[in-house]
Amino acid sequence: MPPEIILRILSYLDPGSLFCISFINKHFQELSNNNFMWYQFYIREHSKKKKASQEDQMIHDLGVVGVQERPKRYWRNACFKEISGLNVNKWRTNVQRIDPYSGLQRHTEEFIRSLCITWEITVTDGRGRRSTFEQSHAFFSSTAVFVFWSAVTWPPFNQLTSLELHGVLRVPLDCHAPYRPGWKSVMSKIKLQGEHHELCVSDKIVKMLHVGHGITLGFWKDQWEIAFVMVNLHNHRLVERSLHASISPMSSSWSQCFI
């Protein structure tokens, strides 16, 4: 079937379906990254929030050629940022407002929930194998967020060499979560072996080891099998730290989406 016909068929898909099509093979990956199709999605999302800017109107006037001249995946990533709310300056302005009583930024919980920010932990063993775990629960207080990882089969602690905490923002597309694109920021990276860590509390069931950066590991009593992980994240600049603390190895820049 000619590529033009396939592109015509793909133009009827929603953004989530079009993105998932890229996993079929290299041919469909190339077709599904067509700049003009993603530009149409971008304009649609952009117009929901405000009128098209002069730049958008200029590009629209240029037609297909002007849109296609943009770098590969440019409009796809621009569309993802619009859907995720990263192109809206409202939260960036409001999150800077300081509460006079606590000295912390206002509306932190509101913006974390509206942007659907979550956190993940990635552990690495001595052979370089990496395992990533999504959070189980998050509880908000006036000054901090308490994030828990439980009901997870963790690798043996004595085989782990490092632990990384990531802030994660996924694009709310209508596709399976494991394939959903997004951005990942490394907030903390801790060595687990050969470092001095503090055993903070112990009872008849579990013992807890504080490894730094607000991260505490819970172990079953009389063994070093991880039962749960708990992280205390202070609200000070938490939105910025969760989004921009550093650049994940899975993306070359913040403007790029990871898969």
Coordinates of C-alpha atoms in Angstrom, one line a residue:
M1 CA 0.0 0.0 0.0
P2 CA 1.4 3.4 -0.9
P3 CA 2.7 5.5 2.0
E4 CA 0.2 8.3 1.1
I5 CA -2.8 6.0 1.6
I6 CA -1.4 4.8 4.9
L7 CA -0.9 8.3 6.1
R8 CA -4.5 9.1 5.1
I9 CA -5.7 6.2 7.2
L10 CA -3.5 7.2 10.2
S11 CA -4.8 10.7 10.1
Y12 CA -8.1 9.5 11.5
L13 CA -6.4 8.1 14.7
D14 CA -6.3 9.9 18.1
P15 CA -2.8 10.9 19.5
G16 CA -2.6 7.8 21.8
S17 CA -3.4 5.4 18.9
L18 CA -1.0 7.2 16.5
F19 CA 1.8 7.0 19.1
C20 CA 1.2 3.2 19.7
I21 CA 1.3 2.5 16.0
S22 CA 5.0 3.5 16.1
F23 CA 5.8 0.3 18.0
I24 CA 4.8 -2.0 15.1
N25 CA 8.0 -1.7 13.0
K26 CA 10.4 0.9 11.7
H27 CA 8.2 1.7 8.7
F28 CA 5.2 2.5 10.8
Q29 CA 7.4 4.4 13.3
E30 CA 8.6 6.7 10.4
L31 CA 5.0 7.2 9.2
S32 CA 3.5 7.8 12.7
N33 CA 6.1 10.6 13.3
N34 CA 4.8 12.6 10.4
N35 CA 5.1 16.3 11.4
F36 CA 2.0 17.5 9.7
M37 CA -0.3 15.0 11.5
W38 CA 1.2 15.9 14.9
Y39 CA 0.9 19.6 14.0
Q40 CA -2.8 19.2 13.5
F41 CA -3.0 17.6 17.0
Y42 CA -0.9 20.4 18.4
I43 CA -3.1 23.1 17.0
R44 CA -6.2 21.3 18.3
E45 CA -4.8 21.1 21.8
H46 CA -3.4 24.7 21.7
S47 CA -6.7 26.2 20.6
K48 CA -8.4 24.6 23.6
K49 CA -6.4 26.9 26.0
K50 CA -5.9 30.1 24.0
K51 CA -6.1 31.5 20.6
A52 CA -3.4 30.6 18.1
S53 CA -0.3 32.9 18.5
Q54 CA 1.2 34.8 15.6
E55 CA 3.9 32.1 15.3
D56 CA 1.3 29.4 15.0
Q57 CA -0.7 31.4 12.4
M58 CA 2.5 32.1 10.4
I59 CA 3.4 28.4 10.3
H60 CA -0.2 27.6 9.4
D61 CA 0.1 30.0 6.5
L62 CA 3.2 28.3 5.3
G63 CA 1.3 25.1 4.7
V64 CA 2.6 21.5 4.7
V65 CA 6.1 22.4 3.6
G66 CA 6.7 24.8 6.4
V67 CA 5.4 22.4 9.0
Q68 CA 7.4 19.5 7.6
E69 CA 10.6 21.5 7.7
R70 CA 10.7 21.3 11.5
P71 CA 13.0 18.7 13.0
K72 CA 11.8 15.1 13.3
R73 CA 9.3 14.6 16.1
Y74 CA 9.2 18.4 16.8
W75 CA 5.4 18.7 16.5
R76 CA 4.9 15.4 18.3
N77 CA 6.8 16.6 21.3
A78 CA 5.1 20.0 21.1
C79 CA 1.8 18.3 21.1
F80 CA 2.8 16.1 24.1
K81 CA 3.8 19.2 26.1
E82 CA 0.4 20.8 25.3
I83 CA -1.5 17.8 26.4
S84 CA 0.6 17.5 29.6
G85 CA 0.1 21.2 30.5
L86 CA 3.8 22.0 30.2
N87 CA 3.2 24.9 27.8
V88 CA 0.8 26.6 30.2
N89 CA 2.5 29.3 32.2
K90 CA -0.2 29.6 34.8
W91 CA 1.2 26.9 37.1
R92 CA 4.8 28.3 36.7
T93 CA 3.6 31.7 37.9
N94 CA 1.3 30.6 40.7
V95 CA 3.8 28.0 42.1
Q96 CA 6.2 30.9 42.8
R97 CA 3.7 32.5 45.3
I98 CA 4.9 32.0 48.9
D99 CA 2.7 31.3 51.9
P100 CA 3.5 34.0 54.5
Y101 CA 2.9 31.5 57.4
S102 CA 5.0 28.5 56.2
G103 CA 7.4 30.2 53.9
L104 CA 6.7 27.5 51.3
Q105 CA 5.2 27.8 47.8
R106 CA 1.5 27.7 47.7
H107 CA -0.6 25.2 45.8
T108 CA 2.1 22.6 45.6
E109 CA -0.3 19.7 46.0
E110 CA -2.7 21.2 43.5
F111 CA -0.1 21.5 40.8
I112 CA 1.4 18.1 41.4
R113 CA -2.1 16.5 41.1
S114 CA -3.1 18.6 38.0
L115 CA 0.2 17.7 36.2
C116 CA -0.2 14.1 37.3
I117 CA 3.4 14.0 38.6
T118 CA 4.4 10.7 40.2
W119 CA 7.7 9.2 41.5
E120 CA 9.6 6.1 40.6
I121 CA 12.6 4.2 42.2
T122 CA 15.2 2.5 40.0
V123 CA 17.7 0.2 41.7
T124 CA 20.9 -1.2 40.1
D125 CA 22.7 -4.4 41.1
G126 CA 26.3 -5.4 40.8
R127 CA 25.9 -6.6 37.2
G128 CA 24.4 -3.3 36.1
R129 CA 20.9 -4.7 35.8
R130 CA 18.3 -2.0 36.5
S131 CA 14.8 -2.5 37.9
T132 CA 12.2 0.3 38.1
F133 CA 9.2 0.5 40.5
E134 CA 6.3 2.9 40.4
Q135 CA 5.0 4.4 43.6
S136 CA 2.2 2.6 45.5
H137 CA 0.8 5.5 47.4
A138 CA 1.4 9.2 48.0
F139 CA 0.1 11.2 51.0
F140 CA 0.2 15.0 51.1
S141 CA 0.6 17.2 54.2
S142 CA 1.0 21.0 54.5
T143 CA 4.8 20.8 54.3
A144 CA 5.7 17.5 52.6
V145 CA 4.7 14.5 50.5
F146 CA 5.2 11.0 51.8
V147 CA 5.6 8.4 49.0
F148 CA 5.5 4.6 49.6
W149 CA 6.5 1.6 47.6
S150 CA 5.0 -1.6 48.8
A151 CA 3.7 -5.0 47.5
V152 CA 6.8 -5.1 45.3
T153 CA 9.2 -8.0 44.8
W154 CA 12.5 -6.2 45.3
P155 CA 15.8 -7.6 44.3
P156 CA 18.0 -8.8 47.3
F157 CA 19.4 -5.8 49.1
N158 CA 22.9 -7.3 49.3
Q159 CA 23.1 -7.4 45.5
L160 CA 22.1 -3.7 45.0
T161 CA 24.7 -1.0 44.4
S162 CA 22.6 2.1 43.9
L163 CA 19.1 3.6 44.2
E164 CA 17.7 6.5 42.2
L165 CA 14.6 8.5 42.8
H166 CA 12.9 10.0 39.8
G167 CA 10.2 12.5 39.3
V168 CA 8.0 11.3 36.4
L169 CA 5.5 13.2 34.3
R170 CA 3.7 11.0 31.7
V171 CA 1.5 12.3 28.9
P172 CA -2.1 11.5 29.6
L173 CA -2.7 9.6 26.3
D174 CA -5.3 6.9 25.8
C175 CA -2.8 4.0 25.5
H176 CA -1.3 1.3 27.8
A177 CA 0.6 2.8 30.7
P178 CA 3.9 1.0 30.0
Y179 CA 4.1 2.6 26.6
R180 CA 2.9 6.0 27.6
P181 CA 5.6 8.7 26.8
G182 CA 6.7 11.3 29.3
W183 CA 9.6 13.0 31.0
K184 CA 11.8 11.7 33.9
S185 CA 14.0 13.7 36.2
V186 CA 16.7 12.2 38.5
M187 CA 16.1 13.8 42.0
S188 CA 18.5 11.6 44.1
K189 CA 21.1 8.9 43.5
I190 CA 22.4 7.0 46.5
K191 CA 25.1 4.3 46.9
L192 CA 23.8 1.3 48.8
Q193 CA 27.0 -0.7 49.4
G194 CA 30.2 0.5 51.1
E195 CA 28.4 3.5 52.6
H196 CA 27.5 4.1 56.3
H197 CA 23.7 4.2 56.7
E198 CA 21.7 4.7 59.9
L199 CA 19.4 2.0 61.4
C200 CA 16.7 4.3 62.7
V201 CA 14.1 2.1 64.3
S202 CA 13.3 -1.6 64.8
D203 CA 10.5 -3.7 66.2
K204 CA 9.5 -7.4 66.2
I205 CA 8.4 -7.3 62.6
V206 CA 10.6 -4.8 60.6
K207 CA 13.7 -2.7 60.9
M208 CA 14.2 0.6 59.0
L209 CA 17.3 1.9 57.5
H210 CA 17.7 5.6 56.5
V211 CA 20.0 5.9 53.5
G212 CA 19.8 9.7 53.0
H213 CA 17.8 12.3 51.0
G214 CA 14.7 11.4 52.9
I215 CA 14.7 7.8 51.7
T216 CA 14.1 5.0 54.2
L217 CA 14.2 1.3 53.5
G218 CA 12.1 -1.2 55.5
F219 CA 13.3 -4.7 56.0
W220 CA 11.8 -7.8 57.5
K221 CA 13.2 -8.5 61.0
D222 CA 16.4 -10.6 61.2
Q223 CA 16.9 -10.5 57.4
W224 CA 17.8 -8.0 54.7
E225 CA 14.8 -8.6 52.4
I226 CA 13.2 -5.2 51.5
A227 CA 9.6 -5.0 52.7
F228 CA 8.9 -1.4 51.6
V229 CA 10.5 1.9 50.7
M230 CA 9.3 5.3 52.1
V231 CA 10.4 8.7 50.9
N232 CA 9.8 12.1 52.5
L233 CA 9.8 14.9 50.0
H234 CA 9.7 18.4 51.4
N235 CA 7.4 20.8 49.6
H236 CA 10.2 23.4 49.0
R237 CA 10.4 23.8 45.2
L238 CA 9.0 20.2 44.9
V239 CA 7.3 20.8 41.5
E240 CA 10.5 22.2 40.0
R241 CA 12.6 19.4 41.5
S242 CA 10.3 16.7 40.3
L243 CA 10.4 18.1 36.7
H244 CA 13.8 19.7 36.3
A245 CA 16.2 18.3 38.9
S246 CA 18.3 16.8 36.2
I247 CA 18.0 15.2 32.8
S248 CA 17.2 11.5 32.7
P249 CA 19.6 9.2 30.7
M250 CA 16.5 8.2 28.8
S251 CA 16.2 11.6 27.1
S252 CA 18.8 13.9 25.6
S253 CA 17.0 17.1 26.7
W254 CA 13.8 18.2 28.5
S255 CA 12.1 18.7 25.1
Q256 CA 12.5 15.1 24.2
C257 CA 10.1 12.4 25.4
F258 CA 11.2 9.1 26.7
I259 CA 9.5 5.8 25.8

